[in-house]
Coordinates of C-alpha atoms (C1' of nucleotides) in Angstrom, one line a residue:
Chain A
M22 CA 44.9 105.3 20.4
S23 CA 46.8 105.8 17.2
K24 CA 47.5 103.1 14.7
L25 CA 51.1 103.1 15.6
D26 CA 50.4 102.7 19.3
N27 CA 48.0 99.9 18.4
Q28 CA 50.6 98.1 16.4
M29 CA 53.2 98.7 19.1
D30 CA 50.8 97.3 21.7
K31 CA 50.2 94.2 19.6
I32 CA 53.9 93.5 19.3
N33 CA 54.4 94.1 22.9
Q34 CA 51.9 91.3 23.6
Q35 CA 53.9 89.0 21.3
L36 CA 57.2 89.9 23.1
K37 CA 55.6 89.3 26.5
A38 CA 54.2 86.0 25.4
K39 CA 57.7 84.8 24.7
G40 CA 59.1 86.2 27.9
Y41 CA 60.8 89.3 26.4
K42 CA 60.5 92.8 27.7
L43 CA 59.6 95.8 25.6
T44 CA 62.5 98.0 26.6
H45 CA 62.9 101.6 25.7
Q46 CA 65.5 100.6 23.1
R47 CA 63.3 97.9 21.6
A48 CA 60.4 100.3 21.5
M49 CA 62.4 102.9 19.7
T50 CA 63.7 100.4 17.2
L51 CA 60.2 99.2 16.6
R52 CA 58.9 102.7 16.1
V53 CA 61.5 103.3 13.4
L54 CA 60.4 100.2 11.7
L55 CA 56.7 101.1 12.0
E56 CA 57.3 104.6 10.7
N57 CA 59.3 103.2 7.7
E58 CA 57.1 100.3 6.8
Q59 CA 57.6 101.0 3.1
D60 CA 61.4 100.9 3.3
H61 CA 63.8 98.1 3.5
L62 CA 66.2 99.4 6.0
S63 CA 69.6 98.0 6.9
A64 CA 70.7 97.6 10.5
E65 CA 72.9 100.7 10.0
D66 CA 69.9 102.6 8.6
V67 CA 67.8 101.7 11.6
Y68 CA 70.6 102.6 14.0
M69 CA 71.0 106.0 12.4
L70 CA 67.2 106.7 12.6
V71 CA 66.9 105.5 16.2
K72 CA 69.8 107.6 17.2
K73 CA 67.9 110.7 16.2
T74 CA 65.5 110.4 19.0
Y75 CA 67.5 108.1 21.3
P76 CA 71.2 108.9 20.8
E77 CA 72.4 106.6 23.6
I78 CA 71.4 103.4 21.8
G79 CA 74.2 101.1 20.7
L80 CA 74.7 99.5 17.4
A81 CA 74.9 96.0 18.9
T82 CA 71.5 96.5 20.5
V83 CA 69.9 97.4 17.2
Y84 CA 71.4 94.2 15.7
R85 CA 70.2 92.2 18.6
T86 CA 66.7 93.7 18.5
L87 CA 66.4 93.1 14.8
E88 CA 67.5 89.5 15.3
L89 CA 65.0 89.0 18.0
L90 CA 62.2 90.5 16.0
T91 CA 63.2 88.2 13.1
E92 CA 63.1 85.1 15.3
L93 CA 59.6 86.1 16.4
H94 CA 58.6 86.7 12.8
I95 CA 57.7 90.3 13.5
V96 CA 60.2 91.5 10.9
E97 CA 61.5 89.8 7.8
K98 CA 65.3 89.7 7.2
M99 CA 66.2 89.8 3.6
N100 CA 69.1 90.1 1.4
F101 CA 69.4 91.7 -2.0
G102 CA 73.0 90.7 -2.7
D103 CA 74.5 94.0 -1.9
G104 CA 76.2 92.7 1.2
V105 CA 73.8 94.1 3.8
A106 CA 70.8 92.5 5.4
R107 CA 67.6 94.5 5.2
F108 CA 64.7 94.4 7.5
D109 CA 61.0 94.9 6.9
L110 CA 58.0 94.9 9.2
R111 CA 56.0 91.8 8.5
D112 CA 52.3 92.4 7.8
D113 CA 50.2 90.0 9.8
S114 CA 47.8 89.6 7.0
Q115 CA 50.7 88.6 4.8
E116 CA 51.9 85.1 5.5
H117 CA 55.0 85.3 3.3
M118 CA 57.6 87.8 2.3
H119 CA 56.5 90.3 -0.4
H120 CA 57.7 89.9 -3.9
H121 CA 60.1 92.6 -5.2
L122 CA 60.8 94.4 -8.4
I123 CA 64.4 95.7 -8.4
C124 CA 65.7 98.1 -11.0
A125 CA 68.9 96.8 -12.4
K126 CA 70.0 100.4 -13.2
C127 CA 69.3 102.4 -10.1
G128 CA 68.4 99.9 -7.5
V129 CA 64.9 101.3 -6.8
L130 CA 62.8 98.6 -5.2
K131 CA 59.1 98.1 -5.3
E132 CA 57.0 95.7 -3.3
I133 CA 54.2 93.6 -4.7
Q134 CA 51.8 93.0 -1.9
E135 CA 49.8 90.2 -3.4
D136 CA 50.9 86.6 -3.1
W137 CA 51.3 85.2 -6.5
L138 CA 52.8 81.9 -5.5
L139 CA 50.1 79.8 -4.0
E140 CA 49.7 77.8 -7.1
L141 CA 53.4 77.1 -7.5
E142 CA 53.6 76.1 -3.8
Q143 CA 51.0 73.5 -4.4
R144 CA 53.0 72.3 -7.4
V145 CA 56.1 72.0 -5.3
Q146 CA 54.2 70.0 -2.8
R147 CA 52.8 67.7 -5.5
E148 CA 55.9 67.2 -7.5
F149 CA 58.6 67.3 -4.8
G150 CA 56.9 66.4 -1.6
F151 CA 58.1 69.7 -0.3
T152 CA 56.0 71.7 2.2
V153 CA 56.6 75.4 1.7
T154 CA 56.8 77.5 4.9
D155 CA 58.1 80.6 3.2
H156 CA 59.2 81.9 -0.1
R157 CA 61.1 84.6 -1.9
L158 CA 60.5 86.0 -5.3
D159 CA 62.5 88.9 -6.7
F160 CA 62.5 90.2 -10.2
T161 CA 65.4 92.2 -11.6
G162 CA 64.9 94.4 -14.6
L163 CA 63.9 97.8 -15.7
F164 CA 60.9 100.0 -15.0
Q165 CA 59.6 102.0 -17.9
S166 CA 60.8 105.2 -16.4
C167 CA 64.2 103.8 -15.7
S168 CA 64.8 102.5 -19.2
A169 CA 63.9 105.9 -20.4
G170 CA 66.9 107.1 -18.5
E171 CA 65.0 108.9 -15.7
C172 CA 66.6 106.9 -13.0
K173 CA 67.1 109.2 -10.0
R174 CA 69.8 107.4 -8.2
G175 CA 73.0 106.3 -9.9
K176 CA 74.0 103.1 -8.2
D177 CA 73.6 103.4 -4.5
T178 CA 71.0 100.7 -4.4
K179 CA 69.3 102.1 -1.4
A180 CA 66.1 100.1 -1.0
S181 CA 63.0 102.1 -0.6
Chain B
M1349 CA 86.6 65.5 -27.0
S1350 CA 84.9 65.0 -23.6
K1351 CA 81.9 67.0 -22.6
L1352 CA 84.0 68.8 -20.1
D1353 CA 86.6 69.8 -22.7
N1354 CA 83.8 70.9 -24.9
Q1355 CA 82.3 73.2 -22.3
M1356 CA 85.7 74.5 -21.4
D1357 CA 86.4 75.3 -25.0
K1358 CA 83.2 77.2 -25.3
I1359 CA 83.9 79.3 -22.3
N1360 CA 87.4 79.9 -23.6
Q1361 CA 85.8 81.4 -26.7
Q1362 CA 83.7 83.7 -24.5
L1363 CA 86.6 84.8 -22.5
K1364 CA 88.7 85.5 -25.6
A1365 CA 85.9 87.4 -27.2
K1366 CA 86.0 89.8 -24.3
G1367 CA 89.8 90.0 -24.3
Y1368 CA 90.5 87.8 -21.3
K1369 CA 92.9 84.9 -21.3
L1370 CA 92.1 81.5 -20.1
T1371 CA 95.0 81.2 -17.6
H1372 CA 95.8 78.0 -15.8
Q1373 CA 94.2 79.3 -12.7
R1374 CA 91.0 80.3 -14.5
A1375 CA 90.9 76.9 -16.2
M1376 CA 91.3 75.1 -12.9
T1377 CA 88.6 77.2 -11.3
L1378 CA 86.3 76.5 -14.2
R1379 CA 87.0 72.8 -14.1
V1380 CA 85.9 72.7 -10.5
L1381 CA 82.7 74.5 -11.3
L1382 CA 82.1 72.2 -14.2
E1383 CA 82.7 69.1 -12.1
N1384 CA 80.4 70.4 -9.5
E1385 CA 77.6 71.7 -11.6
Q1386 CA 75.0 70.4 -9.2
D1387 CA 76.4 72.2 -6.2
H1388 CA 76.3 75.7 -5.0
L1389 CA 79.8 76.3 -4.0
S1390 CA 81.1 79.2 -2.0
A1391 CA 84.3 81.0 -3.0
E1392 CA 86.0 79.2 -0.2
D1393 CA 84.6 75.8 -1.4
V1394 CA 86.0 76.5 -4.8
Y1395 CA 89.3 77.5 -3.4
M1396 CA 89.7 74.3 -1.4
L1397 CA 88.7 72.2 -4.4
V1398 CA 91.1 74.0 -6.8
K1399 CA 93.9 73.7 -4.3
K1400 CA 93.7 69.9 -4.5
T1401 CA 95.1 69.9 -8.0
Y1402 CA 96.7 73.3 -8.0
P1403 CA 97.9 74.1 -4.6
E1404 CA 99.7 77.3 -5.6
I1405 CA 96.5 79.2 -6.3
G1406 CA 95.6 82.1 -4.2
L1407 CA 92.3 82.8 -2.6
A1408 CA 92.1 86.3 -4.2
T1409 CA 92.5 84.8 -7.6
V1410 CA 89.5 82.5 -7.0
Y1411 CA 87.5 85.5 -5.9
R1412 CA 88.6 87.5 -8.9
T1413 CA 87.9 84.6 -11.3
L1414 CA 84.4 84.1 -9.9
E1415 CA 83.7 87.7 -10.2
L1416 CA 84.9 87.8 -13.8
L1417 CA 82.8 84.8 -14.6
T1418 CA 79.8 86.4 -13.0
E1419 CA 80.2 89.5 -15.1
L1420 CA 80.4 87.4 -18.2
H1421 CA 77.2 85.6 -17.1
I1422 CA 79.0 82.3 -17.2
V1423 CA 78.3 81.7 -13.5
E1424 CA 75.5 82.9 -11.3
K1425 CA 76.3 84.5 -8.0
M1426 CA 73.7 83.9 -5.4
N1427 CA 72.9 84.4 -1.8
F1428 CA 70.9 82.3 0.5
G1429 CA 71.2 84.5 3.6
D1430 CA 73.9 82.5 5.3
G1431 CA 76.5 85.2 4.8
V1432 CA 78.4 83.7 1.9
A1433 CA 78.0 84.1 -1.8
R1434 CA 77.5 80.9 -3.7
F1435 CA 78.3 80.3 -7.4
D1436 CA 76.7 78.2 -10.0
L1437 CA 77.6 77.4 -13.6
R1438 CA 74.9 79.0 -15.7
D1439 CA 73.3 76.7 -18.2
D1440 CA 73.2 78.3 -21.6
S1441 CA 69.8 76.9 -22.3
Q1442 CA 68.6 78.4 -19.0
E1443 CA 68.0 82.1 -19.4
H1444 CA 67.4 82.7 -15.7
M1445 CA 68.5 81.5 -12.4
H1446 CA 67.1 78.2 -11.2
H1447 CA 64.5 78.0 -8.6
H1448 CA 65.4 76.5 -5.3
L1449 CA 63.9 74.4 -2.5
I1450 CA 65.7 74.9 0.8
C1451 CA 65.1 72.7 3.7
A1452 CA 64.6 74.9 6.8
K1453 CA 65.9 72.1 9.0
C1454 CA 69.1 70.9 7.5
G1455 CA 69.7 73.4 4.7
V1456 CA 69.7 70.8 1.9
L1457 CA 69.1 72.6 -1.3
K1458 CA 67.4 71.3 -4.5
E1459 CA 67.2 73.0 -7.8
I1460 CA 64.2 73.2 -10.0
Q1461 CA 65.4 73.3 -13.6
E1462 CA 62.2 74.4 -15.3
D1463 CA 61.3 78.0 -15.5
W1464 CA 57.9 78.5 -13.8
L1465 CA 57.8 82.2 -14.0
L1466 CA 57.2 83.2 -17.6
E1467 CA 53.6 83.9 -16.8
L1468 CA 54.3 86.0 -13.8
E1469 CA 56.9 88.0 -15.7
Q1470 CA 54.3 88.9 -18.3
R1471 CA 52.1 89.9 -15.5
V1472 CA 54.8 92.2 -14.0
Q1473 CA 55.2 93.7 -17.5
R1474 CA 51.5 94.3 -17.8
E1475 CA 50.7 95.6 -14.4
F1476 CA 53.9 97.5 -13.5
G1477 CA 55.5 98.3 -16.8
F1478 CA 58.6 96.4 -15.5
T1479 CA 60.7 94.5 -18.0
V1480 CA 62.2 91.5 -16.2
T1481 CA 65.8 90.6 -17.1
D1482 CA 66.3 88.1 -14.3
H1483 CA 64.5 86.6 -11.4
R1484 CA 65.0 84.6 -8.3
L1485 CA 62.6 82.2 -6.7
D1486 CA 63.4 80.3 -3.5
F1487 CA 61.1 78.2 -1.4
T1488 CA 61.9 77.5 2.2
G1489 CA 60.2 74.6 3.9
L1490 CA 60.5 70.9 4.6
F1491 CA 61.1 67.8 2.4
Q1492 CA 59.0 64.8 3.4
S1493 CA 62.2 63.0 4.4
C1494 CA 63.4 65.9 6.5
S1495 CA 60.1 66.4 8.3
A1496 CA 60.3 62.7 9.2
G1497 CA 63.5 63.6 11.0
E1498 CA 65.9 62.0 8.5
C1499 CA 67.8 65.2 7.9
K1500 CA 71.4 64.2 7.5
R1501 CA 73.1 67.5 8.4
G1502 CA 72.4 69.4 11.5
K1503 CA 72.7 73.0 10.7
D1504 CA 75.7 73.5 8.5
T1505 CA 73.6 74.7 5.6
K1506 CA 76.0 73.4 3.0
A1507 CA 74.3 73.9 -0.3
S1508 CA 74.4 70.9 -2.5
Chain C
dA317 C1' 115.5 88.8 -26.0
dT318 C1' 112.6 93.1 -24.6
dT319 C1' 108.8 95.2 -23.2
dA320 C1' 104.2 96.2 -21.6
dA321 C1' 99.8 94.8 -20.4
dG322 C1' 97.5 91.4 -18.0
dA323 C1' 97.4 88.1 -14.1
dT324 C1' 98.6 86.4 -9.9
dG325 C1' 99.7 85.6 -4.8
dA326 C1' 100.5 87.2 -0.3
dT327 C1' 98.7 90.1 2.7
dA328 C1' 96.6 94.2 4.5
dA329 C1' 92.3 96.7 4.7
dT330 C1' 87.4 97.0 4.8
dG331 C1' 82.8 96.4 6.3
dA332 C1' 79.1 93.9 8.2
dT333 C1' 78.0 91.2 11.9
dT334 C1' 78.7 88.7 16.3
dA335 C1' 80.8 87.8 20.8
dT336 C1' 82.5 89.4 25.2
dA337 C1' 82.5 91.5 29.5
dA338 C1' 81.4 95.0 32.6
dA339 C1' 77.7 98.1 33.9
dT340 C1' 72.7 99.1 34.1
dT341 C1' 67.9 98.3 34.6
dG342 C1' 63.7 96.5 36.4
dA343 C1' 60.4 93.2 38.5
dG344 C1' 59.5 90.8 42.4
dA345 C1' 60.9 89.2 47.3
dA346 C1' 61.8 90.6 51.8
Chain D
dT863 C1' 61.6 100.9 50.3
dT864 C1' 65.7 98.1 49.7
dC865 C1' 67.8 93.9 47.9
dT866 C1' 68.7 90.6 44.5
dC867 C1' 68.9 88.3 40.3
dA868 C1' 68.3 87.8 35.7
dA869 C1' 67.6 90.2 31.5
dT870 C1' 69.4 93.8 28.9
dT871 C1' 72.5 97.2 27.2
dT872 C1' 76.8 99.5 25.9
dA873 C1' 81.3 99.8 24.2
dT874 C1' 84.5 97.4 22.1
dA875 C1' 87.1 93.6 20.5
dA876 C1' 86.8 89.7 17.5
dT877 C1' 85.4 87.3 13.4
dC878 C1' 84.4 86.4 8.8
dA879 C1' 83.8 87.2 3.9
dT880 C1' 85.3 90.0 0.5
dT881 C1' 88.1 93.6 -1.7
dA882 C1' 92.2 96.4 -2.5
dT883 C1' 97.1 96.9 -2.8
dC884 C1' 101.5 96.0 -4.6
dA885 C1' 105.4 93.5 -5.8
dT886 C1' 106.2 89.8 -8.8
dC887 C1' 105.4 86.8 -12.6
dT888 C1' 103.5 85.5 -17.5
dT889 C1' 102.7 86.0 -21.9
dA890 C1' 102.1 87.8 -26.4
dA891 C1' 103.8 90.9 -29.6
dT892 C1' 107.6 93.6 -31.2

DNA sequence: ATTAAGATGATAATGATTATAAATTGAGAA
DNA sequence: TTCTCAATTTATAATCATTATCATCTTAAT
């Protein structure tokens, strides 16, 4: 059984446990997410990719599926201020959202896998009596290569 | 001269320096922002507040003004995932955006004024060759009072 | 006062997302 | 297998925030 099948199976369990079915459409949507784990796809992106192998799917279904998966904490819905929500498979081993480095020039986006915030979360708890359940940390700035003017993309801010 | 006048004057200088006029509408919009420094108002919020003392103002003007102020780094445009942009006067002494604590239950929002990220920014520079120009740190979770069920607001997520 | 650039206000247009309603699917009962 | 019901899907209309358009209005300099 491939890694992909394995992951799919695991998610299937989660869906079933909550009384949801893994329909063909949902499976296709998940597959796209699994095959693009590194990207931060918008709903439209996902829609286009699913359509390639399953042209009958409707945009609304993609939206609904992404919302469902977000509720189940299988994907992470995020927002980089460009007016579209982006979705990302949530790694089980990763309790929180990844941190991001976003190039201010070309929009290239890099994930930091480690969790750098445990200490600050304890501090928030101590100083504000606030129990953190999730967090978000994005840095905007310039990569060395981008400040050297080697940015590939002009301004289309496609997350990848 | 009141503190408000003082701030207004300072911003006027900034506008002039860039060749923009401080029109009545812009002044009114700024006043609302200055009088609500603690809040994170949406464009619509600002519009409603300005209308109270200047009913002739148009929504588009408010949007335009907020965008202008954002470009000049006088206000900070932010986004908490509820589908509306929120605006916040930017403190000169504060180089970056404030950190936020967001109650997952009622949406109450608290600012942390200190900058807790200098160390992590150095780390980003070291490990990724990424020069940070701005950052964003939000924690989602529960305040003690909210987990005790004393949340005031149900789910309207009005930032304040 | 005249003119031209900058601003504004009303409103139409856009784009992402959500709601609606009719049609389809699938699991279990008969 | 056939029936039935609830979940799901699809196409599309509706919504909501934001942006663009354009005619009108201000204002500062001539």
